[in-house]
Every structure is written in structure tokens, then in C-alpha cells.
Amino acid sequence: MVHIHDTHVLMVSLFYHGHINPMVRYAKLLTSRGIHVTIATTNHARDQILNGLAKQSDFIDFEFFDDGLDAELDREKNLGILLEEYLPRDGVKNLSNLIYALEGKGKKFECIIVNCFVPWVTNVAMMHNIPCAMLWVQSCATYGIYYHYFHQKLSQVFALNDPNHIFTIPGLPLLKAEDLPTFVLPSSPPHFLNVVMTTISILDRFQWIFGSSFCDIEETLVHSMMQFKPILPIGPLVSPYMLNVGEALEGEEENDLCLDWLDKQGASSVIYIALGSISIMSQSETEALAMALESDSNRRFLWVRKEGENGWGGKTGELPKGFLENTKDRGLIVPWCRQDKVLMHPAIKCFLTHCGWNSTLETISAGVPVIAYPDWTDQPTNAKLLVDVFKVGVRMKKIKDGELGRDEIERCIVEVTTGQRALAMKEQATKWKVAAKKATSSGGSSNMNIENFINAIRGKFV
Ligand code: UDP
């Protein structure tokens, strides 16, 4: 019988913010129940982690291993070979050595939890005879889509180049190509899909698949996957602050420019605009949005604009001349904010979001309606969920040639803030906010899934 404080779990993730964050959140849920968690990622993320996340996580150890690629080489530019060549070869060796070293210090891991981007870790787990679990860090819907894509070879059946073709996935509404994760589209570079497909092809190696979602919002999909390979939602994996579970705010600053500014705005008066940690707005998108915001003097906004380039060479568009001056009394532009706190602020009316899965869970947990403006990867599917399944917003669409029209922005802002369906969307968002809290409370569906897992790795009920 393993004693409570001797139960160790190892988590392994790539260095992306959107991958590590949910792992850390899950780790915290486990440590609060007496499990010891070690999170291992590549050396490349060492500084970022030790300067940021680690400070906030007293009961979680961080460990690092070499990915095999030259330290000076750009990870984004070499992502294909990193994912498909270096990590499955050097990562396996180096992670395995790390586990030996940790075992030498007395850590015996009862389980390794990975996410879907590091399938090679299952080889390490087998070498060390450690059971594996996966945390699916996207929606359960994308889990279902990738599962059926792989098993039915849907790429052959699907007319992925036909924008009007209707795709049927068990447990989901009818989908068009614009609703699918971009990785399955012919226009996407193959390495992302290859990695996810490798993961799907070895699902049998995982004793548990956890979802960062919660059952109420994805019930039909979760049920439909029971007959294939079940997914157990344990979320929403958002900051504890959003679920009011009483934990102190992570990394709380004394003065917060955004929150101070929001304190001075009226209730439900501010449009919050943010595209996550990677996506940016081009010159024409920036101009169109700026014009839409400027056109109505009653429009208040908090706009997160990352300056400069993102890792893929895209460059944030410049604001039109005079915009800052003309809107200074009703708008605030910042390079980054504490999104969980912002979304929970009573001044927020709606969220113009790129529909990253973390942002999606956060807006649902805060009960804030959305203008969904997806960019790539799972974001189109999340937009479909937000608009047609959760019914908390509208989708902002590009016109031909990828341009975003000012009229379209105008239409969406009006629809979500004052339109005929605005109230219904807010009511629906509030309903999900309540359900999110319930799922994570004692006796709630997500809470039960975590308890069952802990009992299993502690050797009870297995
Ligand atoms: N975020 C934040 N401040 C910002 C923008 C984003 O704290 O100004 C956080 C946001 O709360 C979320 C994460 O960054 O937890 C972004 O993750 P998401 O999955 O939404 O998008 P990604 O960055 O992976 O595209």
C-alpha cells in the first residue's frame, strides 16, 4: 500500500504556454489532494518556467531535459524536425535518464501524464514500466474529431477542400471545413497532424484520458466517446480564482493597470479584446477593428495588442493615426493582462477572442459572451462550440481574401452587446458559469473523475 505523501506523478509537456499552463493547473488539483507532482519539460523552457510558473507552485517540482536540438537553433523554425525526429530520439533518451536520476533520489512514479503533443513519452513510460495517462489540453470535441479522422480515415471521405461539405462526427453538430481543426486541412503543415495522429494511434497505451473541459458543456461528445476510448473531463482547468475556490491569486500584483482602469468603468460596459499568446492582428485587421471601435463614442474597450512579431514572422499591424488620442477617454491598450481577473471584472461586457481553448474555458467560467474570431489549430472548432453549442456568442467572419470587414465587426459588436439575442447569450453564459463551479466542487463530475484517478494510483479500488 502506497502512503499518501509517497505518491508521485510525473507530467511531461512541450514548452508552449498553452500546453504547460493546463498541466500546472491539473498538477495543482493533484497536489491539493496530497499527490506529489514533478513537471518535466525541455531545457529550452527553463528560464521562462523558473522565472514565472515555478514561483507560484510550491508543491510542484520542475525538471528539465535536453530536446537534442542545438541550443542556438530556433525551436519554432525547426518545429517539424524537433517534433518528429529529435524528441522521439534524443528526448526519449534524455527523459529516461532524468527518470533514472529522480528514481535514484527516491521518487517512484505511479503514473506519467502527458499531453497529445508528446506521444514518444509513452515509450519512456514502457521502458520504466510506469502507467500512462493523457491530459487532452483542447476541447473534448477535437478529441472526437481527431479520433474519427484517424479511425475512419475521414480525410479520404471528407471533401476537405469543399467549404460547403457537411461532416458528421458522433456527438457533435454538423460541421463544415471552417469548423474543423486546421491541422486536418490540406493547407496545414503536416507535422502537427502527424504528431496528433501518432498519439491517437497509440491511445491503448493510456489507462486514462483526461479532458480539460467539463461534462456539462460537452456531454454528447463525452458520452459518444464512451464506446470508443472514453475521455474523462476534469475541468474547467482555469485559475482557481475563476472558480472561487478560495486559493490566493497567483502572482498577484499590488497595482494592476487594467483592473484599476476597469474599476472606473461602468458595469457591463467594456469590450475586452485579446488573441492569446501567439495570434496577432495584421495591418488590415487592426485598421478595421480600430475604425469600428472609434466609430461609436459609447464604445469602451480593453485591447491586448502584442507589439512586434510572433514566432512565425507575422507582424502586428500599426494603429491608425489619431486612434489613441481619439479614444483615450474610453479605451485602454496593453501588451498583456491578467485575463482571468479581467474576465471576472463586472465592467466586462463581452470578449472578442481568438478562441484558444484556455480563453474559451475562461470566458465560460466567467459567464462572458463572445465575439469568436478563430485563427488556426483547434480555434475554429472552439468557435463553433461557443456559438452553436454553448450559444454564448457570434462568429466574426473574414470576407474573401482573408480580409476582415469593418461592417462585420460592427454587426458582431451590436449583436452581442445590444442585439435581440444579447440577453439570451448572457443568460446562457451565466448558466455555464454556475455549471463550471458545480463540476469542480465536491461531488461534481470533474471532481469525481479526479478522485477516482487518485484512488486508482494510490492502489485503492483497482
Ligand atoms: N492570457 C493572459 N493575458 C493576455 C492574453 C492571454 O493571461 O493578455 C492567457 C489567457 O488567460 C489564457 C492563455 O493566456 O490562459 C492563452 O491560452 P489560449 O489557449 O487561449 O490561447 P493560445 O495562447 O494557446 O493561443
CSV table of C-alpha atoms and ligand atoms in Angstrom, one decimal:
chain,number,residue,atom,x,y,z
A,1,MET,CA,0.0,0.0,0.0
A,2,VAL,CA,1.4,3.4,-1.0
A,3,HIS,CA,1.3,6.1,1.6
A,4,ILE,CA,-0.3,9.4,0.6
A,5,HIS,CA,2.9,11.6,0.5
A,6,ASP,CA,4.8,8.9,-1.3
A,7,THR,CA,2.5,9.0,-4.3
A,8,HIS,CA,4.4,10.7,-7.2
A,9,VAL,CA,3.1,11.7,-10.6
A,10,LEU,CA,5.3,12.9,-13.5
A,11,MET,CA,3.9,15.2,-16.1
A,12,VAL,CA,5.7,15.8,-19.4
A,13,SER,CA,4.9,18.7,-21.8
A,14,LEU,CA,6.3,20.8,-24.5
A,15,PHE,CA,7.3,24.4,-23.7
A,16,TYR,CA,4.2,26.2,-25.0
A,17,HIS,CA,2.3,28.4,-22.6
A,18,GLY,CA,-1.0,26.8,-23.7
A,19,HIS,CA,0.4,23.3,-23.1
A,20,ILE,CA,2.2,23.8,-19.8
A,21,ASN,CA,-0.5,26.0,-18.2
A,22,PRO,CA,-3.2,23.3,-18.1
A,23,MET,CA,-0.7,20.8,-16.9
A,24,VAL,CA,0.2,23.1,-14.0
A,25,ARG,CA,-3.4,23.6,-13.2
A,26,TYR,CA,-4.1,19.9,-13.2
A,27,ALA,CA,-0.9,19.4,-11.1
A,28,LYS,CA,-2.3,21.9,-8.5
A,29,LEU,CA,-5.5,19.9,-8.3
A,30,LEU,CA,-3.5,16.8,-7.6
A,31,THR,CA,-1.1,18.4,-5.1
A,32,SER,CA,-4.0,19.8,-3.1
A,33,ARG,CA,-5.1,16.2,-2.6
A,34,GLY,CA,-1.7,15.1,-1.3
A,35,ILE,CA,-0.1,13.9,-4.6
A,36,HIS,CA,3.5,14.9,-5.3
A,37,VAL,CA,3.9,16.2,-8.9
A,38,THR,CA,7.0,16.7,-11.0
A,39,ILE,CA,6.6,18.5,-14.3
A,40,ALA,CA,9.3,17.9,-16.9
A,41,THR,CA,9.8,20.0,-20.0
A,42,THR,CA,12.7,20.8,-22.3
A,43,ASN,CA,15.7,22.8,-21.2
A,44,HIS,CA,14.6,25.4,-23.7
A,45,ALA,CA,11.8,26.5,-21.3
A,46,ARG,CA,14.0,26.5,-18.2
A,47,ASP,CA,14.3,30.3,-17.7
A,48,GLN,CA,10.7,31.0,-18.7
A,49,ILE,CA,9.5,28.4,-16.2
A,50,LEU,CA,11.8,29.2,-13.3
A,51,ASN,CA,11.1,33.0,-13.6
A,52,GLY,CA,7.4,32.5,-13.9
A,53,LEU,CA,5.4,29.4,-13.2
A,54,ALA,CA,7.7,27.8,-10.6
A,55,LYS,CA,7.5,30.7,-8.2
A,56,GLN,CA,3.8,30.2,-8.0
A,57,SER,CA,3.9,26.5,-7.4
A,58,ASP,CA,5.3,25.5,-4.0
A,59,PHE,CA,4.2,21.8,-4.2
A,60,ILE,CA,5.3,21.1,-7.7
A,61,ASP,CA,8.9,20.3,-8.8
A,62,PHE,CA,10.1,21.3,-12.2
A,63,GLU,CA,12.7,19.3,-14.1
A,64,PHE,CA,14.3,19.8,-17.5
A,65,PHE,CA,15.8,17.6,-20.2
A,66,ASP,CA,17.5,18.2,-23.4
A,67,ASP,CA,15.5,18.0,-26.6
A,68,GLY,CA,18.6,17.2,-28.7
A,69,LEU,CA,18.4,20.2,-31.0
A,70,ASP,CA,21.4,22.7,-30.9
A,71,ALA,CA,20.7,25.3,-28.1
A,72,GLU,CA,21.1,28.2,-30.5
A,73,LEU,CA,18.6,26.9,-33.1
A,74,ASP,CA,15.1,28.5,-33.3
A,75,ARG,CA,12.6,25.9,-32.0
A,76,GLU,CA,9.7,27.4,-33.9
A,77,LYS,CA,11.5,27.4,-37.3
A,78,ASN,CA,12.6,23.8,-36.6
A,79,LEU,CA,9.4,22.5,-35.1
A,80,GLY,CA,8.8,19.8,-37.7
A,81,ILE,CA,12.2,18.0,-37.1
A,82,LEU,CA,12.0,18.8,-33.4
A,83,LEU,CA,8.6,17.0,-33.0
A,84,GLU,CA,9.2,14.2,-35.4
A,85,GLU,CA,12.9,13.5,-35.2
A,86,TYR,CA,14.7,14.9,-32.2
A,87,LEU,CA,12.2,14.5,-29.4
A,88,PRO,CA,11.3,10.9,-30.3
A,89,ARG,CA,15.1,10.0,-30.4
A,90,ASP,CA,17.0,12.3,-28.0
A,91,GLY,CA,14.0,13.3,-25.9
A,92,VAL,CA,13.3,9.6,-25.2
A,93,LYS,CA,16.9,9.0,-24.1
A,94,ASN,CA,17.2,12.2,-22.0
A,95,LEU,CA,13.9,11.9,-20.3
A,96,SER,CA,14.6,8.3,-19.5
A,97,ASN,CA,17.9,9.3,-17.9
A,98,LEU,CA,16.1,12.0,-15.9
A,99,ILE,CA,13.7,9.5,-14.6
A,100,TYR,CA,16.5,7.2,-13.5
A,101,ALA,CA,18.1,10.1,-11.7
A,102,LEU,CA,14.9,11.0,-9.9
A,103,GLU,CA,14.3,7.4,-9.1
A,104,GLY,CA,17.8,7.4,-7.6
A,105,LYS,CA,16.6,10.2,-5.3
A,106,GLY,CA,13.7,8.1,-4.1
A,107,LYS,CA,10.9,9.2,-6.4
A,108,LYS,CA,8.9,6.3,-7.7
A,109,PHE,CA,6.4,7.5,-10.2
A,110,GLU,CA,2.9,5.9,-10.1
A,111,CYS,CA,1.9,7.5,-13.3
A,112,ILE,CA,3.2,9.7,-16.2
A,113,ILE,CA,0.7,12.2,-17.5
A,114,VAL,CA,1.4,13.7,-21.0
A,115,ASN,CA,-0.5,15.8,-23.4
A,116,CYS,CA,-1.2,14.9,-27.0
A,117,PHE,CA,1.9,16.6,-28.5
A,118,VAL,CA,4.5,14.2,-26.9
A,119,PRO,CA,3.4,10.7,-27.9
A,120,TRP,CA,7.1,9.5,-27.6
A,121,VAL,CA,6.9,9.7,-23.8
A,122,THR,CA,4.8,6.5,-23.8
A,123,ASN,CA,7.9,4.7,-25.0
A,124,VAL,CA,9.8,6.0,-21.9
A,125,ALA,CA,6.9,5.0,-19.7
A,126,MET,CA,7.0,1.5,-21.1
A,127,MET,CA,10.8,1.3,-20.6
A,128,HIS,CA,10.3,2.2,-16.9
A,129,ASN,CA,7.1,0.2,-16.5
A,130,ILE,CA,5.0,3.2,-15.4
A,131,PRO,CA,1.3,3.5,-16.3
A,132,CYS,CA,0.4,6.4,-18.6
A,133,ALA,CA,-2.4,9.0,-18.7
A,134,MET,CA,-3.1,11.8,-21.1
A,135,LEU,CA,-4.4,15.3,-20.4
A,136,TRP,CA,-6.2,16.4,-23.6
A,137,VAL,CA,-5.5,20.1,-23.4
A,138,GLN,CA,-8.1,21.0,-26.0
A,139,SER,CA,-11.8,20.5,-26.2
A,140,CYS,CA,-13.3,17.0,-26.0
A,141,ALA,CA,-14.8,17.9,-29.4
A,142,THR,CA,-11.3,18.0,-31.0
A,143,TYR,CA,-10.5,14.7,-29.3
A,144,GLY,CA,-13.6,13.2,-31.0
A,145,ILE,CA,-12.8,14.8,-34.4
A,146,TYR,CA,-9.1,13.5,-34.4
A,147,TYR,CA,-10.2,10.1,-33.2
A,148,HIS,CA,-12.7,9.7,-36.0
A,149,TYR,CA,-10.4,11.3,-38.6
A,150,PHE,CA,-7.8,8.7,-37.8
A,151,HIS,CA,-10.1,5.6,-37.4
A,152,GLN,CA,-12.3,6.2,-40.4
A,153,LYS,CA,-9.6,7.8,-42.5
A,154,LEU,CA,-12.0,10.6,-42.9
A,155,SER,CA,-9.5,12.6,-45.0
A,156,GLN,CA,-10.5,10.3,-47.9
A,157,VAL,CA,-14.2,10.6,-47.3
A,158,PHE,CA,-14.1,14.2,-46.4
A,159,ALA,CA,-14.1,16.8,-49.1
A,160,LEU,CA,-11.7,18.9,-47.0
A,161,ASN,CA,-11.4,21.4,-49.9
A,162,ASP,CA,-15.1,21.9,-50.2
A,163,PRO,CA,-16.3,24.7,-48.0
A,164,ASN,CA,-19.9,23.6,-48.2
A,165,HIS,CA,-19.4,19.9,-47.5
A,166,ILE,CA,-21.1,18.8,-44.3
A,167,PHE,CA,-19.1,16.5,-42.0
A,168,THR,CA,-20.8,14.2,-39.4
A,169,ILE,CA,-19.0,13.3,-36.2
A,170,PRO,CA,-20.8,11.4,-33.5
A,171,GLY,CA,-21.7,13.6,-30.6
A,172,LEU,CA,-21.1,16.9,-32.4
A,173,PRO,CA,-23.3,19.2,-34.5
A,174,LEU,CA,-22.9,19.0,-38.3
A,175,LEU,CA,-19.6,20.6,-39.2
A,176,LYS,CA,-18.2,22.4,-42.2
A,177,ALA,CA,-14.5,22.6,-43.1
A,178,GLU,CA,-14.4,26.1,-41.4
A,179,ASP,CA,-15.3,24.4,-38.1
A,180,LEU,CA,-12.6,21.7,-38.2
A,181,PRO,CA,-9.2,22.0,-36.5
A,182,THR,CA,-7.0,23.5,-39.2
A,183,PHE,CA,-4.4,20.7,-38.8
A,184,VAL,CA,-6.7,18.3,-40.7
A,185,LEU,CA,-6.9,20.7,-43.7
A,186,PRO,CA,-4.7,20.2,-46.7
A,187,SER,CA,-3.3,23.7,-46.3
A,188,SER,CA,-1.8,22.9,-42.9
A,189,PRO,CA,1.9,21.9,-42.5
A,190,PRO,CA,1.8,18.1,-41.8
A,191,HIS,CA,3.9,17.8,-38.7
A,192,PHE,CA,1.2,18.9,-36.2
A,193,LEU,CA,-1.3,16.4,-37.7
A,194,ASN,CA,1.4,13.7,-37.7
A,195,VAL,CA,2.1,14.1,-34.0
A,196,VAL,CA,-1.6,14.2,-33.1
A,197,MET,CA,-2.3,11.1,-35.3
A,198,THR,CA,0.6,9.3,-33.7
A,199,THR,CA,-0.9,10.0,-30.3
A,200,ILE,CA,-4.4,8.8,-31.5
A,201,SER,CA,-2.8,5.6,-33.0
A,202,ILE,CA,-1.4,4.7,-29.5
A,203,LEU,CA,-4.4,5.5,-27.3
A,204,ASP,CA,-4.4,1.9,-26.0
A,205,ARG,CA,-1.2,2.8,-24.1
A,206,PHE,CA,-3.1,5.3,-21.9
A,207,GLN,CA,-5.0,4.0,-18.9
A,208,TRP,CA,-6.8,7.3,-18.5
A,209,ILE,CA,-7.5,10.2,-20.9
A,210,PHE,CA,-8.5,13.4,-19.1
A,211,GLY,CA,-10.1,16.4,-20.7
A,212,SER,CA,-9.5,19.9,-19.6
A,213,SER,CA,-13.2,20.6,-20.3
A,214,PHE,CA,-16.2,19.7,-18.1
A,215,CYS,CA,-19.0,17.3,-18.8
A,216,ASP,CA,-22.0,19.8,-18.9
A,217,ILE,CA,-20.7,21.7,-21.9
A,218,GLU,CA,-19.6,18.7,-23.9
A,219,GLU,CA,-21.9,16.0,-22.7
A,220,THR,CA,-23.0,14.5,-26.0
A,221,LEU,CA,-19.4,14.1,-27.2
A,222,VAL,CA,-18.2,12.7,-23.9
A,223,HIS,CA,-21.0,10.1,-24.0
A,224,SER,CA,-20.4,9.2,-27.6
A,225,MET,CA,-16.7,8.5,-26.9
A,226,MET,CA,-17.5,6.0,-24.2
A,227,GLN,CA,-17.9,3.3,-26.8
A,228,PHE,CA,-14.6,4.1,-28.4
A,229,LYS,CA,-11.9,5.5,-26.0
A,230,PRO,CA,-13.5,7.4,-23.1
A,231,ILE,CA,-12.4,10.9,-22.1
A,232,LEU,CA,-12.9,12.0,-18.5
A,233,PRO,CA,-13.3,15.7,-18.1
A,234,ILE,CA,-11.6,17.1,-15.0
A,235,GLY,CA,-12.0,20.9,-15.7
A,236,PRO,CA,-12.6,23.6,-16.5
A,237,LEU,CA,-8.8,23.9,-15.9
A,238,VAL,CA,-8.9,27.6,-15.3
A,239,SER,CA,-7.2,29.5,-12.4
A,240,PRO,CA,-8.8,28.7,-9.0
A,241,TYR,CA,-9.7,32.4,-8.7
A,242,MET,CA,-12.3,32.0,-11.5
A,243,LEU,CA,-14.0,29.1,-9.7
A,244,ASN,CA,-13.9,30.9,-6.4
A,245,VAL,CA,-12.3,28.1,-4.6
A,246,GLY,CA,-10.6,30.4,-2.2
A,247,GLU,CA,-7.0,29.9,-3.3
A,248,ALA,CA,-4.9,33.1,-3.2
A,249,LEU,CA,-4.4,34.7,-6.6
A,250,GLU,CA,-1.3,33.5,-8.4
A,251,GLY,CA,1.4,36.2,-8.8
A,252,GLU,CA,-0.9,38.9,-7.6
A,253,GLU,CA,0.5,42.4,-8.3
A,254,GLU,CA,-0.3,45.3,-6.0
A,255,ASN,CA,-1.2,47.6,-8.7
A,256,ASP,CA,-2.8,46.4,-11.9
A,257,LEU,CA,-3.2,48.9,-14.6
A,258,CYS,CA,-6.0,47.1,-16.3
A,259,LEU,CA,-8.0,46.3,-13.2
A,260,ASP,CA,-7.6,49.9,-11.9
A,261,TRP,CA,-8.9,51.1,-15.2
A,262,LEU,CA,-11.8,48.7,-15.3
A,263,ASP,CA,-12.8,49.8,-11.8
A,264,LYS,CA,-13.5,53.2,-13.2
A,265,GLN,CA,-15.8,51.9,-16.0
A,266,GLY,CA,-19.5,51.2,-15.7
A,267,ALA,CA,-20.9,47.7,-15.2
A,268,SER,CA,-21.0,45.6,-18.3
A,269,SER,CA,-19.6,48.4,-20.5
A,270,VAL,CA,-16.3,47.2,-21.8
A,271,ILE,CA,-15.4,45.1,-24.8
A,272,TYR,CA,-12.3,43.0,-24.0
A,273,ILE,CA,-10.2,42.1,-27.0
A,274,ALA,CA,-7.3,39.5,-26.8
A,275,LEU,CA,-5.9,36.9,-29.1
A,276,GLY,CA,-4.0,34.7,-26.7
A,277,SER,CA,-0.2,34.3,-26.6
A,278,ILE,CA,0.5,33.6,-30.3
A,279,SER,CA,-2.0,35.1,-32.7
A,280,ILE,CA,-1.7,38.7,-33.8
A,281,MET,CA,-3.8,41.1,-36.0
A,282,SER,CA,-2.5,42.1,-39.4
A,283,GLN,CA,-2.4,45.7,-40.6
A,284,SER,CA,-5.8,45.5,-42.3
A,285,GLU,CA,-7.4,43.7,-39.3
A,286,THR,CA,-6.0,46.2,-36.9
A,287,GLU,CA,-7.3,49.1,-39.0
A,288,ALA,CA,-10.8,47.6,-39.4
A,289,LEU,CA,-11.1,46.9,-35.7
A,290,ALA,CA,-9.7,50.4,-34.7
A,291,MET,CA,-12.3,52.1,-37.0
A,292,ALA,CA,-15.1,50.0,-35.6
A,293,LEU,CA,-14.1,50.9,-32.0
A,294,GLU,CA,-13.6,54.5,-32.8
A,295,SER,CA,-16.9,54.9,-34.8
A,296,ASP,CA,-19.2,54.9,-31.7
A,297,SER,CA,-18.2,57.2,-28.9
A,298,ASN,CA,-20.1,54.9,-26.4
A,299,ARG,CA,-17.8,52.0,-27.1
A,300,ARG,CA,-15.4,51.2,-24.2
A,301,PHE,CA,-12.6,48.7,-24.8
A,302,LEU,CA,-9.6,47.0,-23.3
A,303,TRP,CA,-7.4,45.8,-26.1
A,304,VAL,CA,-4.5,43.4,-25.6
A,305,ARG,CA,-2.1,44.1,-28.5
A,306,LYS,CA,1.2,42.4,-28.7
A,307,GLU,CA,3.7,44.6,-30.4
A,308,GLY,CA,6.2,43.3,-32.9
A,309,GLU,CA,6.5,39.9,-34.4
A,310,ASN,CA,5.2,36.5,-33.4
A,311,GLY,CA,7.4,33.4,-33.7
A,312,TRP,CA,6.2,32.7,-37.3
A,313,GLY,CA,7.3,36.0,-38.8
A,314,GLY,CA,3.8,37.6,-38.6
A,315,LYS,CA,3.8,41.3,-37.6
A,316,THR,CA,1.2,43.2,-35.6
A,317,GLY,CA,-0.4,45.9,-37.6
A,318,GLU,CA,0.1,49.6,-36.7
A,319,LEU,CA,-2.8,51.5,-35.2
A,320,PRO,CA,-4.2,54.2,-37.4
A,321,LYS,CA,-3.0,57.8,-36.8
A,322,GLY,CA,-5.0,59.6,-34.2
A,323,PHE,CA,-6.7,56.5,-32.9
A,324,LEU,CA,-5.1,56.6,-29.4
A,325,GLU,CA,-5.8,60.3,-29.0
A,326,ASN,CA,-9.4,60.0,-30.1
A,327,THR,CA,-10.2,57.1,-27.8
A,328,LYS,CA,-8.1,57.8,-24.8
A,329,ASP,CA,-11.1,58.5,-22.6
A,330,ARG,CA,-12.7,55.2,-23.3
A,331,GLY,CA,-10.1,52.7,-24.3
A,332,LEU,CA,-7.0,51.1,-22.9
A,333,ILE,CA,-4.4,49.2,-24.9
A,334,VAL,CA,-1.9,46.9,-23.1
A,335,PRO,CA,0.6,44.3,-24.3
A,336,TRP,CA,-0.6,41.7,-21.8
A,337,CYS,CA,-3.1,41.5,-18.9
A,338,ARG,CA,-4.2,39.1,-16.2
A,339,GLN,CA,-7.0,37.7,-18.4
A,340,ASP,CA,-8.7,35.6,-15.6
A,341,LYS,CA,-9.0,38.7,-13.5
A,342,VAL,CA,-10.1,40.9,-16.4
A,343,LEU,CA,-12.8,38.4,-17.5
A,344,MET,CA,-14.2,38.2,-13.9
A,345,HIS,CA,-14.4,42.0,-13.6
A,346,PRO,CA,-18.0,43.3,-13.6
A,347,ALA,CA,-17.1,46.0,-16.1
A,348,ILE,CA,-16.6,43.4,-18.9
A,349,LYS,CA,-19.5,43.2,-21.4
A,350,CYS,CA,-18.1,40.8,-24.0
A,351,PHE,CA,-14.8,39.2,-25.2
A,352,LEU,CA,-13.5,39.4,-28.7
A,353,THR,CA,-11.4,36.2,-28.6
A,354,HIS,CA,-9.3,34.1,-30.9
A,355,CYS,CA,-11.0,31.1,-29.2
A,356,GLY,CA,-7.9,29.4,-27.8
A,357,TRP,CA,-9.1,26.6,-25.6
A,358,ASN,CA,-7.9,28.3,-22.4
A,359,SER,CA,-9.6,31.5,-23.3
A,360,THR,CA,-12.7,29.5,-24.2
A,361,LEU,CA,-12.8,27.8,-20.8
A,362,GLU,CA,-12.1,31.1,-19.1
A,363,THR,CA,-14.9,33.0,-20.8
A,364,ILE,CA,-17.3,30.2,-20.0
A,365,SER,CA,-16.2,30.1,-16.3
A,366,ALA,CA,-16.6,33.9,-16.1
A,367,GLY,CA,-20.0,33.9,-17.8
A,368,VAL,CA,-18.9,36.4,-20.5
A,369,PRO,CA,-20.4,36.3,-24.0
A,370,VAL,CA,-18.0,36.3,-27.0
A,371,ILE,CA,-17.3,37.5,-30.5
A,372,ALA,CA,-15.5,34.5,-31.8
A,373,TYR,CA,-12.7,35.2,-34.2
A,374,PRO,CA,-10.7,32.0,-34.6
A,375,ASP,CA,-7.3,31.8,-36.3
A,376,TRP,CA,-5.9,28.3,-36.5
A,377,THR,CA,-5.4,24.8,-34.9
A,378,ASP,CA,-8.4,24.0,-32.7
A,379,GLN,CA,-9.8,27.5,-32.6
A,380,PRO,CA,-12.3,27.1,-35.4
A,381,THR,CA,-13.9,24.2,-33.6
A,382,ASN,CA,-13.9,26.1,-30.3
A,383,ALA,CA,-15.7,29.0,-32.1
A,384,LYS,CA,-18.3,26.5,-33.4
A,385,LEU,CA,-18.8,25.3,-29.8
A,386,LEU,CA,-19.1,28.7,-28.4
A,387,VAL,CA,-21.6,29.9,-31.0
A,388,ASP,CA,-23.7,26.8,-31.8
A,389,VAL,CA,-23.4,24.5,-28.8
A,390,PHE,CA,-22.8,26.7,-25.8
A,391,LYS,CA,-24.8,29.5,-27.5
A,392,VAL,CA,-22.8,32.3,-25.9
A,393,GLY,CA,-21.8,34.4,-28.9
A,394,VAL,CA,-21.4,35.2,-32.6
A,395,ARG,CA,-18.7,34.3,-35.1
A,396,MET,CA,-16.9,37.1,-36.8
A,397,LYS,CA,-16.1,36.1,-40.3
A,398,LYS,CA,-13.5,37.2,-42.8
A,399,ILE,CA,-14.7,38.3,-46.2
A,400,LYS,CA,-12.9,37.0,-49.3
A,401,ASP,CA,-9.1,37.1,-49.4
A,402,GLY,CA,-8.9,36.8,-45.7
A,403,GLU,CA,-9.8,40.4,-45.1
A,404,LEU,CA,-11.9,41.4,-42.0
A,405,GLY,CA,-14.5,44.0,-42.9
A,406,ARG,CA,-15.4,46.8,-40.6
A,407,ASP,CA,-19.2,46.1,-41.2
A,408,GLU,CA,-18.7,42.6,-39.9
A,409,ILE,CA,-17.1,43.8,-36.7
A,410,GLU,CA,-19.9,46.3,-36.3
A,411,ARG,CA,-22.5,43.6,-36.8
A,412,CYS,CA,-20.9,41.3,-34.2
A,413,ILE,CA,-20.4,44.0,-31.5
A,414,VAL,CA,-24.1,45.1,-31.9
A,415,GLU,CA,-25.4,41.5,-31.8
A,416,VAL,CA,-23.5,40.6,-28.6
A,417,THR,CA,-24.0,43.8,-26.8
A,418,THR,CA,-27.4,45.2,-27.7
A,419,GLY,CA,-28.9,42.9,-30.3
A,420,GLN,CA,-32.1,40.8,-30.0
A,421,ARG,CA,-30.2,37.7,-28.8
A,422,ALA,CA,-27.8,39.5,-26.5
A,423,LEU,CA,-29.8,38.8,-23.4
A,424,ALA,CA,-30.2,35.2,-24.2
A,425,MET,CA,-26.5,34.8,-24.8
A,426,LYS,CA,-25.7,36.4,-21.4
A,427,GLU,CA,-28.2,34.1,-19.7
A,428,GLN,CA,-26.7,31.1,-21.3
A,429,ALA,CA,-23.2,32.3,-20.3
A,430,THR,CA,-24.3,32.7,-16.7
A,431,LYS,CA,-25.8,29.2,-16.7
A,432,TRP,CA,-22.4,27.7,-17.8
A,433,LYS,CA,-20.6,29.8,-15.2
A,434,VAL,CA,-22.7,28.1,-12.5
A,435,ALA,CA,-22.2,24.7,-14.0
A,436,ALA,CA,-18.4,25.1,-14.2
A,437,LYS,CA,-18.3,25.8,-10.5
A,438,LYS,CA,-20.6,22.8,-9.7
A,439,ALA,CA,-18.5,20.4,-11.8
A,440,THR,CA,-15.3,21.3,-9.8
A,441,SER,CA,-17.0,21.3,-6.4
A,442,SER,CA,-17.3,18.4,-4.0
A,443,GLY,CA,-19.5,15.7,-5.7
A,444,GLY,CA,-19.3,17.4,-9.1
A,445,SER,CA,-18.5,15.4,-12.2
A,446,SER,CA,-14.9,16.7,-12.7
A,447,ASN,CA,-14.1,16.4,-9.1
A,448,MET,CA,-15.3,12.8,-9.1
A,449,ASN,CA,-13.1,11.9,-12.1
A,450,ILE,CA,-10.0,13.3,-10.2
A,451,GLU,CA,-10.9,11.4,-7.0
A,452,ASN,CA,-11.3,8.2,-8.9
A,453,PHE,CA,-7.9,8.6,-10.6
A,454,ILE,CA,-6.2,9.3,-7.3
A,455,ASN,CA,-7.8,6.3,-5.6
A,456,ALA,CA,-6.6,4.2,-8.5
A,457,ILE,CA,-3.0,5.3,-8.4
A,458,ARG,CA,-2.9,5.0,-4.7
A,459,GLY,CA,-3.9,1.4,-5.1
A,460,LYS,CA,-7.5,1.7,-3.9
A,461,PHE,CA,-10.4,0.3,-5.9
A,462,VAL,CA,-8.1,-1.1,-8.6
B,1,UDP,N1,-3.6,35.4,-21.4
B,1,UDP,C1,-3.4,36.3,-20.5
B,1,UDP,N2,-3.3,37.6,-20.8
B,1,UDP,C2,-3.4,38.1,-22.1
B,1,UDP,C3,-3.7,37.1,-23.1
B,1,UDP,C4,-3.8,35.8,-22.7
B,1,UDP,O1,-3.3,36.0,-19.3
B,1,UDP,O2,-3.3,39.3,-22.3
B,1,UDP,C5,-3.7,34.0,-21.1
B,1,UDP,C6,-5.2,33.5,-21.1
B,1,UDP,O3,-5.8,33.8,-19.9
B,1,UDP,C7,-5.0,32.0,-21.4
B,1,UDP,C8,-3.7,32.0,-22.2
B,1,UDP,O4,-3.0,33.2,-22.0
B,1,UDP,O5,-4.9,31.3,-20.2
B,1,UDP,C9,-3.9,31.8,-23.7
B,1,UDP,O6,-4.2,30.5,-24.0
B,1,UDP,P1,-5.2,30.1,-25.1
B,1,UDP,O7,-5.4,28.6,-25.1
B,1,UDP,O8,-6.5,30.9,-25.0
B,1,UDP,O9,-4.5,30.6,-26.4
B,1,UDP,P2,-3.0,30.4,-27.0
B,1,UDP,O10,-2.2,31.4,-26.4
B,1,UDP,O11,-2.7,29.0,-26.8
B,1,UDP,O12,-3.2,30.7,-28.5
